[in-house]
CSV table of C-alpha atoms and ligand atoms in Angstrom, one decimal:
chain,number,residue,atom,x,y,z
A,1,UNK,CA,-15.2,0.6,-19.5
A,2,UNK,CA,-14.6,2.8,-16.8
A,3,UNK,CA,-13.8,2.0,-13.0
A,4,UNK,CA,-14.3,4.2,-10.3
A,5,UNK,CA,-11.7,3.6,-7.5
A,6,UNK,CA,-12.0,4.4,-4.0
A,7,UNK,CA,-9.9,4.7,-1.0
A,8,UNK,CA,-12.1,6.0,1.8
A,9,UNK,CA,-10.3,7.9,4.5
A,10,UNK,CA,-12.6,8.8,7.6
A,11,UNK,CA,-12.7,12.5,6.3
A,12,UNK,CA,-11.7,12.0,2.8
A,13,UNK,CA,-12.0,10.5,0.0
A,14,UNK,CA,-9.6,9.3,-2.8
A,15,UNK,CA,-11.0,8.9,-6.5
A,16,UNK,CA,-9.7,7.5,-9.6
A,17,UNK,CA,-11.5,6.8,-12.7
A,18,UNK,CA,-9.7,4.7,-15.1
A,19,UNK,CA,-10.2,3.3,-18.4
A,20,UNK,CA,-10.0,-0.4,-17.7
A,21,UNK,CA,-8.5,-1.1,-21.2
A,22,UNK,CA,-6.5,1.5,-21.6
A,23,UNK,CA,-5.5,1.6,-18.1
A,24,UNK,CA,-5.8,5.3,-19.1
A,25,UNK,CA,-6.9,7.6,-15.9
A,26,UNK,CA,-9.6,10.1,-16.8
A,27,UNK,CA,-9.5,11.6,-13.3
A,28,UNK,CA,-8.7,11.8,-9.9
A,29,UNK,CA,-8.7,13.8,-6.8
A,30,UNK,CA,-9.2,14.1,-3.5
A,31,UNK,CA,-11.8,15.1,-1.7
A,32,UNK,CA,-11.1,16.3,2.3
A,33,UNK,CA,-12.0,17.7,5.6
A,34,UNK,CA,-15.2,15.9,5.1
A,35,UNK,CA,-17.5,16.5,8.0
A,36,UNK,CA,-15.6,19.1,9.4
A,37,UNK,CA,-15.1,23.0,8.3
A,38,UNK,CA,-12.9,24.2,5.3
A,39,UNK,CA,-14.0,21.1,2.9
A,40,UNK,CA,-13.0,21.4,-0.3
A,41,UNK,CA,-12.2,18.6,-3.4
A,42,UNK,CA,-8.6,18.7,-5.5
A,43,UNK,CA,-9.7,17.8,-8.8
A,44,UNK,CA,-7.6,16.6,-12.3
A,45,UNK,CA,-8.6,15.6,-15.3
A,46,UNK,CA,-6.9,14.7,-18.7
A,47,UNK,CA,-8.7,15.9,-22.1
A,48,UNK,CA,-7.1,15.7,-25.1
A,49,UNK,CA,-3.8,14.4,-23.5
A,50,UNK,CA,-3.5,17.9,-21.8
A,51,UNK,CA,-3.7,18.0,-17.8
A,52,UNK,CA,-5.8,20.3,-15.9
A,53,UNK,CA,-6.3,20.7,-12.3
A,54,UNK,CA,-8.9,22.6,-9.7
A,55,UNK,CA,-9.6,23.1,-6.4
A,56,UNK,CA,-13.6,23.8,-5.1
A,57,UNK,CA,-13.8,25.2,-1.9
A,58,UNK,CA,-17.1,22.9,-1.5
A,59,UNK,CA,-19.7,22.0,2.1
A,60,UNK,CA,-19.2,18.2,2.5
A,61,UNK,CA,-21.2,17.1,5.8
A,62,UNK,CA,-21.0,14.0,4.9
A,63,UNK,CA,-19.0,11.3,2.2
A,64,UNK,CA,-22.3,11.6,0.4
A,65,UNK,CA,-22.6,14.5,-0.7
A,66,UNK,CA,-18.7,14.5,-1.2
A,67,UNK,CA,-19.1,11.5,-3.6
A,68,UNK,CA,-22.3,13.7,-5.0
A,69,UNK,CA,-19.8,16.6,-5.6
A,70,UNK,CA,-17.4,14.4,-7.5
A,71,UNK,CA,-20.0,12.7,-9.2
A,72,UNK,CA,-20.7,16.7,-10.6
A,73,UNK,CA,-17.1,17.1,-11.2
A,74,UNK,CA,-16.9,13.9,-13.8
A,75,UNK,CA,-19.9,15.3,-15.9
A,76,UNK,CA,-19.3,18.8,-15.5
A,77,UNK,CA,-19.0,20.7,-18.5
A,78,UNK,CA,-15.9,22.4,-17.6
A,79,UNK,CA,-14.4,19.5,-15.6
A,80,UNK,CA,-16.1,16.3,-16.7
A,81,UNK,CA,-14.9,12.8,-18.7
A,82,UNK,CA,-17.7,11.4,-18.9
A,83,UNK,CA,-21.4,11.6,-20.5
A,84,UNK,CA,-23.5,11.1,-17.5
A,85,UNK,CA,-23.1,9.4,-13.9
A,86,UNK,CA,-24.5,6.2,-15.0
A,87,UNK,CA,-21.9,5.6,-17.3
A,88,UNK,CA,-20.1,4.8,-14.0
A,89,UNK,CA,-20.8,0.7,-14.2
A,90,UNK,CA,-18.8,-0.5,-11.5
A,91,UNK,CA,-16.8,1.0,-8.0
A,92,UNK,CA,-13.9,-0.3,-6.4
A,93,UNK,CA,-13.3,0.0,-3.2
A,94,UNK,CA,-9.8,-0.4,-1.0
A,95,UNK,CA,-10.9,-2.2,2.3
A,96,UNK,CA,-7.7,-2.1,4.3
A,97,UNK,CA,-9.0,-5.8,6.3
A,98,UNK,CA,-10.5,-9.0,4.9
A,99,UNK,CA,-9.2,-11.5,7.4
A,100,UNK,CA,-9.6,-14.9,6.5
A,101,UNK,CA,-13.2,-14.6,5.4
A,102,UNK,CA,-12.0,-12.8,2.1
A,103,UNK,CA,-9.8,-14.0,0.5
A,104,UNK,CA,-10.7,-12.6,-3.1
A,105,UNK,CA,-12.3,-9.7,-4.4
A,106,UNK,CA,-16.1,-9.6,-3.5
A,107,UNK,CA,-18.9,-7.8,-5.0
A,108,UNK,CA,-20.2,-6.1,-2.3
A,109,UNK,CA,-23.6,-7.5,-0.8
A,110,UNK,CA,-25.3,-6.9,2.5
A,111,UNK,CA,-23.4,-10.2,3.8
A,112,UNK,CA,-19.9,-8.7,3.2
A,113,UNK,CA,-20.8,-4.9,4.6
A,114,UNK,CA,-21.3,-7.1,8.0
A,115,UNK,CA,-18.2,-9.2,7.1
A,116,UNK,CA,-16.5,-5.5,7.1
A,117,UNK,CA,-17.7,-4.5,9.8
A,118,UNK,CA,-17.5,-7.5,12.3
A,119,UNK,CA,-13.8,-7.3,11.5
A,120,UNK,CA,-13.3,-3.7,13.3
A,121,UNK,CA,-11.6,-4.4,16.1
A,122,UNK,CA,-8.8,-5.9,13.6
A,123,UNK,CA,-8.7,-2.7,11.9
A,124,UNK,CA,-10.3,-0.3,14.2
A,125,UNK,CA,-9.2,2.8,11.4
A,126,UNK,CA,-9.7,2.1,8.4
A,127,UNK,CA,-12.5,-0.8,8.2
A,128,UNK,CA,-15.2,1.8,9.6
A,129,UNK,CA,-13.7,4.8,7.4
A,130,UNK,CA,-13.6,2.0,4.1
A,131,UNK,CA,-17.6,0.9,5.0
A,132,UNK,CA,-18.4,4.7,5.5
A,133,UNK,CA,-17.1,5.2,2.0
A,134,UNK,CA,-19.1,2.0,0.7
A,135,UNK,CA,-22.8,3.0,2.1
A,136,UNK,CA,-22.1,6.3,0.7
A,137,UNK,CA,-21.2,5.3,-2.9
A,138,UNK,CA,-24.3,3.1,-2.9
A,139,UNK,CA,-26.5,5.9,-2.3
A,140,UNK,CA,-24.6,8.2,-4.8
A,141,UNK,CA,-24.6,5.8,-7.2
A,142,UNK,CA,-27.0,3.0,-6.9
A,143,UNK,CA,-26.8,1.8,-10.3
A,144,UNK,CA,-23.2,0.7,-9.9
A,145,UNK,CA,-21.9,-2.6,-8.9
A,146,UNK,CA,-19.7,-1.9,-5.7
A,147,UNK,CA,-16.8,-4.2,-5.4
A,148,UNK,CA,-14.0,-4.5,-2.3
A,149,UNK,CA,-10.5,-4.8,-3.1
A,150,UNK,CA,-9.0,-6.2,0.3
A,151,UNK,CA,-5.3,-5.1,1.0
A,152,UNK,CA,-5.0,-8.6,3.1
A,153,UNK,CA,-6.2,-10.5,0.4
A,154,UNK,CA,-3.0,-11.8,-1.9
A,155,UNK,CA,-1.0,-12.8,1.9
A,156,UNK,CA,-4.5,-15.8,2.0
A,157,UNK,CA,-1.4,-18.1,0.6
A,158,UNK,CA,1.0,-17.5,3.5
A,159,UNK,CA,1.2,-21.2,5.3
A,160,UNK,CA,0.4,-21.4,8.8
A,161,UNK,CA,3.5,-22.0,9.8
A,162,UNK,CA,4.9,-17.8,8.8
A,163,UNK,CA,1.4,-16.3,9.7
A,164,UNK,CA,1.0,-18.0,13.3
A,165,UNK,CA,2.6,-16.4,16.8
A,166,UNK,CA,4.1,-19.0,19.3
A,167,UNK,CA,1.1,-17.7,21.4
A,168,UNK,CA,-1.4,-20.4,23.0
A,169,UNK,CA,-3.8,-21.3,20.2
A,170,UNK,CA,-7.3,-20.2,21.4
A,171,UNK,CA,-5.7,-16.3,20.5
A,172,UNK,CA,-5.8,-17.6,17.4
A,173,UNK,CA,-9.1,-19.7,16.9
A,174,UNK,CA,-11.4,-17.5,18.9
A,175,UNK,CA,-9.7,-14.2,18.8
A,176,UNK,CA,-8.3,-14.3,15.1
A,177,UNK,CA,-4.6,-13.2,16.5
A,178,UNK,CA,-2.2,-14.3,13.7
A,179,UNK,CA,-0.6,-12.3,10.8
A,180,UNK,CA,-2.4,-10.8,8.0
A,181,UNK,CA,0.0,-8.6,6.1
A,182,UNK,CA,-1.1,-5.4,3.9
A,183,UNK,CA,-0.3,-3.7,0.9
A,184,UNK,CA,-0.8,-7.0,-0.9
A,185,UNK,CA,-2.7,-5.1,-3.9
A,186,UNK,CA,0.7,-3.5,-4.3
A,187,UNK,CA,3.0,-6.4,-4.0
A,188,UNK,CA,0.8,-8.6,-6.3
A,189,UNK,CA,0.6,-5.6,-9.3
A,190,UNK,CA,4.7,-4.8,-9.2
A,191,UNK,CA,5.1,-8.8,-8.8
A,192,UNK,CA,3.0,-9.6,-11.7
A,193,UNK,CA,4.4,-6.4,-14.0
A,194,UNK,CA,8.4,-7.7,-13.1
A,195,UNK,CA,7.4,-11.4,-14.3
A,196,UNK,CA,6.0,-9.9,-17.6
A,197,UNK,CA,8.5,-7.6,-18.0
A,198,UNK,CA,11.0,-10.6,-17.1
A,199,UNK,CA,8.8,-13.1,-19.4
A,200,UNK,CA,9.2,-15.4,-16.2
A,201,UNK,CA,5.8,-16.8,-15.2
A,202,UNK,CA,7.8,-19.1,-12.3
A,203,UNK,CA,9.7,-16.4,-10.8
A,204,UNK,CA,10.4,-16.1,-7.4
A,205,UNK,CA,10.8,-12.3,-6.1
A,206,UNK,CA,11.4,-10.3,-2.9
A,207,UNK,CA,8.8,-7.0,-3.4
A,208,UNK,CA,9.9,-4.5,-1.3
A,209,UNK,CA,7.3,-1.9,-1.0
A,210,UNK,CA,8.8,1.5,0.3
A,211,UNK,CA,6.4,4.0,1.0
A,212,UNK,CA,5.0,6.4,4.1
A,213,UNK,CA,3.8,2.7,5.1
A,214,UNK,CA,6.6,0.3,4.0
A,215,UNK,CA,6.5,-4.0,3.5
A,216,UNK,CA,8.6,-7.0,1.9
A,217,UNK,CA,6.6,-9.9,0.7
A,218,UNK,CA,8.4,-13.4,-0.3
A,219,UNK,CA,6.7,-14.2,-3.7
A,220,UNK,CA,7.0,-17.8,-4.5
A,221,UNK,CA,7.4,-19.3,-8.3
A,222,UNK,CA,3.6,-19.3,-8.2
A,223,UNK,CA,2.9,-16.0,-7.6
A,224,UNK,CA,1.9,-16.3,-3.9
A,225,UNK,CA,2.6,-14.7,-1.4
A,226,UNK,CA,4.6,-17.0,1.4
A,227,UNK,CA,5.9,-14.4,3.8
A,228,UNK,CA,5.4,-10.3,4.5
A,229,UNK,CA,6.9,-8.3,7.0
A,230,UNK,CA,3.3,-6.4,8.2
A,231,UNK,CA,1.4,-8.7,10.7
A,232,UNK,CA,-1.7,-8.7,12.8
A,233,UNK,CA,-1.8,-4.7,12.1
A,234,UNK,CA,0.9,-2.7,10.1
A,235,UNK,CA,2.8,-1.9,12.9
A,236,UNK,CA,5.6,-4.9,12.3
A,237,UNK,CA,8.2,-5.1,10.3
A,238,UNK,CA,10.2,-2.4,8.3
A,239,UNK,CA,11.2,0.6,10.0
A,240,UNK,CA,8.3,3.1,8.5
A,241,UNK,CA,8.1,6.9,7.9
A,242,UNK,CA,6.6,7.5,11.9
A,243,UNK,CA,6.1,3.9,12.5
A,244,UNK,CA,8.8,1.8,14.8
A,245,UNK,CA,8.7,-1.5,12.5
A,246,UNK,CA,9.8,-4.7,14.8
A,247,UNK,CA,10.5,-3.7,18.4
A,248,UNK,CA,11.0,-6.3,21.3
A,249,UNK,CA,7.2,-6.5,22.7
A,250,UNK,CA,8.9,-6.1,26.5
A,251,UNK,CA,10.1,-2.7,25.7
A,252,UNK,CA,5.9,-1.7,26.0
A,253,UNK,CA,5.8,-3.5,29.6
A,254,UNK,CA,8.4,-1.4,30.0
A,255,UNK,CA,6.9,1.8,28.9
A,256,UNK,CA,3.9,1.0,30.6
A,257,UNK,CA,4.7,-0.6,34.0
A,258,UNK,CA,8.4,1.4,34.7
A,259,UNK,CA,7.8,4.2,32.9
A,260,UNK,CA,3.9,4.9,33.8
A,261,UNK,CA,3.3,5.4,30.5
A,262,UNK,CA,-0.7,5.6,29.5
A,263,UNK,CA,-0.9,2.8,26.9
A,264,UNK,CA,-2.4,5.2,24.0
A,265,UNK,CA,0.4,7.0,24.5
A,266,UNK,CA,2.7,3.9,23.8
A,267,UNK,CA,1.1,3.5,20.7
A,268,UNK,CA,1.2,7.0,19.8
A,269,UNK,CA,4.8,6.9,19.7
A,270,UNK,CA,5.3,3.6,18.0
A,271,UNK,CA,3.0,4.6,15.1
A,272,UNK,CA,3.3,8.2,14.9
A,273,UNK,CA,6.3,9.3,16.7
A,274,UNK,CA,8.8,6.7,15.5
A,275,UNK,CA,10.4,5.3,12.7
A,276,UNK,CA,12.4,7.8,9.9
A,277,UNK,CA,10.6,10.8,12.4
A,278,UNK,CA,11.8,9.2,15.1
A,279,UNK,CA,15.5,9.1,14.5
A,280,UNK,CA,16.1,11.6,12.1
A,281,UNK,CA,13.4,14.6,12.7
A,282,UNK,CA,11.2,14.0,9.4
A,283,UNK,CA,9.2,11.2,8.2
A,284,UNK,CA,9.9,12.5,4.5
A,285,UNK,CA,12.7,10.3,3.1
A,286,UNK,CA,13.2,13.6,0.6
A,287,UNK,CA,14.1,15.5,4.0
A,288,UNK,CA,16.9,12.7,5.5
A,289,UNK,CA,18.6,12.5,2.4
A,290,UNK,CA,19.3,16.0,2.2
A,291,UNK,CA,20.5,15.4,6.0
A,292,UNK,CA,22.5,12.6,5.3
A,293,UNK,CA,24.7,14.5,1.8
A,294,UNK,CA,25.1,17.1,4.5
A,295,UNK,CA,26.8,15.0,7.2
A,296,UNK,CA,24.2,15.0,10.0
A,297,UNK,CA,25.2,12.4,11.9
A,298,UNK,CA,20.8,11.0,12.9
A,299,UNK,CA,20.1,11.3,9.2
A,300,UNK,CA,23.1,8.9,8.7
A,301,UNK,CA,22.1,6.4,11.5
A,302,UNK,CA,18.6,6.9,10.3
A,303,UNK,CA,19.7,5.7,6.8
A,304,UNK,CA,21.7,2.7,7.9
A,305,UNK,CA,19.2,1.3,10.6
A,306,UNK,CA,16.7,1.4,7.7
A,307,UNK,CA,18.5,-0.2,4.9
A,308,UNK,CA,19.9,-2.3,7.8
A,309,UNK,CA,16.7,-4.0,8.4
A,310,UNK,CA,15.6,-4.5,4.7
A,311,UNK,CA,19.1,-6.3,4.4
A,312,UNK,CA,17.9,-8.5,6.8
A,313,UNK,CA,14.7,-9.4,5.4
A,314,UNK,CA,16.4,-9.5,2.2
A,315,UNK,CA,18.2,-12.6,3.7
A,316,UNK,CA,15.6,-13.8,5.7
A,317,UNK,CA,12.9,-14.2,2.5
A,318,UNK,CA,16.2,-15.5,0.3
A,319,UNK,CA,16.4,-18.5,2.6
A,320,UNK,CA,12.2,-18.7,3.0
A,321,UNK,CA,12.3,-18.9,-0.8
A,322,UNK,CA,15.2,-21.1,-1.1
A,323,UNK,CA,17.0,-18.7,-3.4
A,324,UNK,CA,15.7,-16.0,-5.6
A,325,UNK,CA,15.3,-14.6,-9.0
A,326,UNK,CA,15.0,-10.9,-8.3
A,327,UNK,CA,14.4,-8.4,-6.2
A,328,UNK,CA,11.6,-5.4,-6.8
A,329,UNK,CA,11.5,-1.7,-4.9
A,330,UNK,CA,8.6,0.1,-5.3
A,331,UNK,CA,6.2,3.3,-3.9
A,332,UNK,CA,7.5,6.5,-3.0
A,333,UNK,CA,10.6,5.6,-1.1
A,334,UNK,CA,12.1,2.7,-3.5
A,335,UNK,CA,10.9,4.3,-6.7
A,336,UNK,CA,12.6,8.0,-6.1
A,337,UNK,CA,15.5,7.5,-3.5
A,338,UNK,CA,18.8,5.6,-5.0
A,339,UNK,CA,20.4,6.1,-2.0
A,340,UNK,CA,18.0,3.3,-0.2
A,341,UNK,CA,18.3,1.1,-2.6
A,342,UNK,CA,22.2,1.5,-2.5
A,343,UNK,CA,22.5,0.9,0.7
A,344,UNK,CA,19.6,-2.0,0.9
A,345,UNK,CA,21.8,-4.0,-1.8
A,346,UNK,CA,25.6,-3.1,-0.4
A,347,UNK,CA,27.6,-6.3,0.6
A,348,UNK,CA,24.9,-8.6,-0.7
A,349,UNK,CA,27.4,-10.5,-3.0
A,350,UNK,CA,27.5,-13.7,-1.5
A,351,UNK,CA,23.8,-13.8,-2.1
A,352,UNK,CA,24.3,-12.8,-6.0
A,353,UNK,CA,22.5,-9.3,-5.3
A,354,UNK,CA,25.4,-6.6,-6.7
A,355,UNK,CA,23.8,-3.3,-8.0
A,356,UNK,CA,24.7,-0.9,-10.7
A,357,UNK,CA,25.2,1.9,-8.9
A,358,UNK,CA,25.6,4.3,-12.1
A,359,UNK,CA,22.2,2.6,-13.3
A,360,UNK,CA,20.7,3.0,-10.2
A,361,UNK,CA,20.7,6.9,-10.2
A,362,UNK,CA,20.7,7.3,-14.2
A,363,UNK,CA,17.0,5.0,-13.7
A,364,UNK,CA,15.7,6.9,-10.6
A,365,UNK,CA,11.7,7.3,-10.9
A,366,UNK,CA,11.2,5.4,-13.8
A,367,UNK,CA,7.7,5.4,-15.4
A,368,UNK,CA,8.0,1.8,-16.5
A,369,UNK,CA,9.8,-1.6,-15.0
A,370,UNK,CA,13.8,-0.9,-15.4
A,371,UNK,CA,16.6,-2.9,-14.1
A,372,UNK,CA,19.1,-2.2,-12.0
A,373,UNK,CA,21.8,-5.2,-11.0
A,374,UNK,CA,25.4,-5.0,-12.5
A,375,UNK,CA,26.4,-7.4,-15.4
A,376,UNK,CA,27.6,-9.8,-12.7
A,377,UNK,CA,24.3,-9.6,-10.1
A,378,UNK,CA,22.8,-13.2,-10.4
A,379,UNK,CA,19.6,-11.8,-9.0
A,380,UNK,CA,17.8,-9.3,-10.8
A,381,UNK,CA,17.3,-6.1,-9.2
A,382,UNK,CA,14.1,-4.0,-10.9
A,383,UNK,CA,12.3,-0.9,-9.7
A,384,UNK,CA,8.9,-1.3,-10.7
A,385,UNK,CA,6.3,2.1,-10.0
A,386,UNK,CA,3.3,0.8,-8.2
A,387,UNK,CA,-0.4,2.1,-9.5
A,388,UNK,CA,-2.7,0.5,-6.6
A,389,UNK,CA,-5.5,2.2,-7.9
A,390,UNK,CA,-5.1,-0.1,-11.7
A,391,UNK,CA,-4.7,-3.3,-9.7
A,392,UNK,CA,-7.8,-2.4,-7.9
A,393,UNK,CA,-9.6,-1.2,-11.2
A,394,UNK,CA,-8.0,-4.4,-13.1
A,395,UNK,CA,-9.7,-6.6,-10.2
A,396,UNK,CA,-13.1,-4.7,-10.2
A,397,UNK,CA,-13.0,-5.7,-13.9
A,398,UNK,CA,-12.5,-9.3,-13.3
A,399,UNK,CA,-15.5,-9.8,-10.9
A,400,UNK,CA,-17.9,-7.6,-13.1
A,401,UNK,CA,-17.4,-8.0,-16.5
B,501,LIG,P1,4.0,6.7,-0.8
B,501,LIG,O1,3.4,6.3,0.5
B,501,LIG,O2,4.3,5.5,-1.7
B,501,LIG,O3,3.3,7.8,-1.5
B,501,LIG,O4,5.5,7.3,-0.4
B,501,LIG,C1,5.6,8.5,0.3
B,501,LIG,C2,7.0,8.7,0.7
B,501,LIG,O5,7.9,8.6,-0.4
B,501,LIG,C3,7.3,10.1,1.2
B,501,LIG,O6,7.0,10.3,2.5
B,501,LIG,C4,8.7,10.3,0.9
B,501,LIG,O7,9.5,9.9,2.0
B,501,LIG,C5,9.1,9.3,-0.2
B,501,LIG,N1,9.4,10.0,-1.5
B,501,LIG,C6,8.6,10.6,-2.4
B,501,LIG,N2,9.3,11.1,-3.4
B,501,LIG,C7,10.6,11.0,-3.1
B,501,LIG,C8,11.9,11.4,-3.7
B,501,LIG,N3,11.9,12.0,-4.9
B,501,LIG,N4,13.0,11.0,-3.1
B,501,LIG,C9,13.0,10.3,-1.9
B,501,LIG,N5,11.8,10.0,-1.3
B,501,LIG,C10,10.7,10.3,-1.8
């Protein structure tokens, strides 16, 4: 059966279409500048285990006829994978918030479009862009089941005691003000791939997910999720490509009171203008390192403040856990670049983390879970690739099959 998996920007429009039981994908693409002039839709498919790739300078006024155009591309002689647009049985969909009112995947009904959209304010970019991307799949395909996939969803098991703020309690019953965490469709697939990989179904496992957008989650021996480093929006935590990560909340009162700063402005710099940007001049982790072999003294700092601060939540969840059996990096940042993960594990003895650094560069990017502690490391150190789009696929399955 085949899945077609959606992450709905507010002018574009991410496709995947996978083979639920091959976990084989057909196609994907990107489809972008929707609404707006110079349109057009990246398109790749596999036939006959060779890849191929276009680009259509294509009108999209609206997500639509974008999903319309895609549709074409799937059954297109030239470009297509499949018979006919009805073989298209199911849609998942990212949607970035499901506060506490979903805590599972949903098939999508009118009751949960509301659900999606009452919960704006919490996520005032993508829940609009993510319901855009829903209404507009219904109408392209009507015949398909539409499901959402919420990125808030595996964090339901954090206790209250992690996901409240020592903030008078009406913020939290009437205004929903506690933490939700993201990327949870991420930490639950390299999670569950590093316990089969393991063949440990009680293992307990720090997931460190290291990417534009970057998270840790404290996975218990049931597979939950206890403790993540995102909060009430994605702004806590790590330090991120552009984004600051934890800051001292005064240091806005002091932006905005001393220094007359506009508050958008504020937030422009904490989420755009920070993080590896920020301190080093480029929010590509590819960029700093070449910065940091050559000496430049930013790109260094820039490298230890942000291994520095995993190494803290690296403690932090080891204690929240009560000790741990290993340790995962994963997306674009802990897949490809050895030289975070070296410094995230250095002087992490006394907790029984001690890498391999010749098998951590000899297994840089691998395709499959590989490990990467020394012969001595009592914790497992793995680097397991993410595929958000299968976990979402895998779940869209589960609630229509
Ligand atoms: P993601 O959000 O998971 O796609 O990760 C994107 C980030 O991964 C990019 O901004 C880069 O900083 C980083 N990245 C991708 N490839 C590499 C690489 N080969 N070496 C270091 N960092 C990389």
């Amino acid at each position: 059966m085949e899945i077609l998996v959606i992450n709905a920007g507010s002018s574009s429009l991410k496709y995947q279409l996978i083979n639920v039981e091959t976990g084989n994908v057909l196609a994907k693409g990107l489809a972008e500048r929707i609404g707006m002039d110079g349109s057009n839709i990246v398109h790749s498919w596999t036939k006959d285990e060779k890849e191929y790739k276009k680009e259509i300078n294509i009108d999209l006024p609206d997500h639509t006829v974008a999903f319309n155009a895609i549709s074409d591309l799937l059954v297109g002689d030239e470009t297509g994978v499949i018979r006919e647009r009805e073989d298209i049985k199911a849609i998942g969909h990212r949607v970035v918030h499901g506060a506490e009112a979903y805590t599972q995947t949903q098939v999508i009904t009118d009751e949960v479009k509301k659900a999606i959209e009452e919960l704006i304010p919490l996520a005032p970019l993508h829940n609009p862009a993510n319901l855009i991307g829903i209404n507009a799949a219904e109408k392209a395909f009507p015949n398909a089941t539409q499901v959402a996939v919420f990125d808030t969803a595996f964090h339901h098991t954090i206790p209250e005691k992690a996901f409240r703020y020592a903030i008078p309690e009406k913020f939290y019953r009437e205004d929903r003000i506690r933490a939700y965490g993201f990327h949870g469709t991420s930490h639950k697939y390299v999670y569950e791939q590093a316990s089969k990989y393991l063949n440990k179904t009680d293992l307990k496992a720090i997931t460190i997910h290291l990417g534009n957008g970057a998270s840790m989650c404290a996975i218990n021996e049931k597979g939950e999720s206890v403790e993540t480093s995102m909060g009430f929006g994605p702004l806590a935590g790590l330090i991120m490509g552009t984004r600051s990560g934890d800051i001292d909340p005064s240091i806005i009162f002091h932006m905005a009171e001393e220094m007359n700063m506009p508050l958008d402005e504020v937030k422009n710099i904490l989420n755009k203008q920070s993080g590896m940007l920020g301190i080093a001049g480029s929010n590509d982790a590819r960029d700093v390192s070449k910065l940091y072999h050559a000496g430049d003294r930013n790109a260094i700092l820039c490298y230890e403040m942000y291994t520095h601060r995993i190494k803290k939540y690296i403690g932090a969840y080891t204690a929240v856990l009560n000790g741990v059996d290993a340790i995962i990096f994963t997306a674009g940042i802990g897949e490809n670049d050895a030289l975070t993960r070296q410094l995230a594990c250095q002087n992490l003895s006394a907790l029984g983390i001690i890498l391999s650094e010749e098998a951590n560069i000899s297994k840089n990017h691998p395709k499959q879970p590989v490990e990467i502690q020394a012969e001595n490391s009592r914790v497992k150190i793995l680097v397991v690739p993410t595929n958000e789009e299968l976990e979402i696929a895998l779940q869209t399955w589960e609630v229509v099959k």
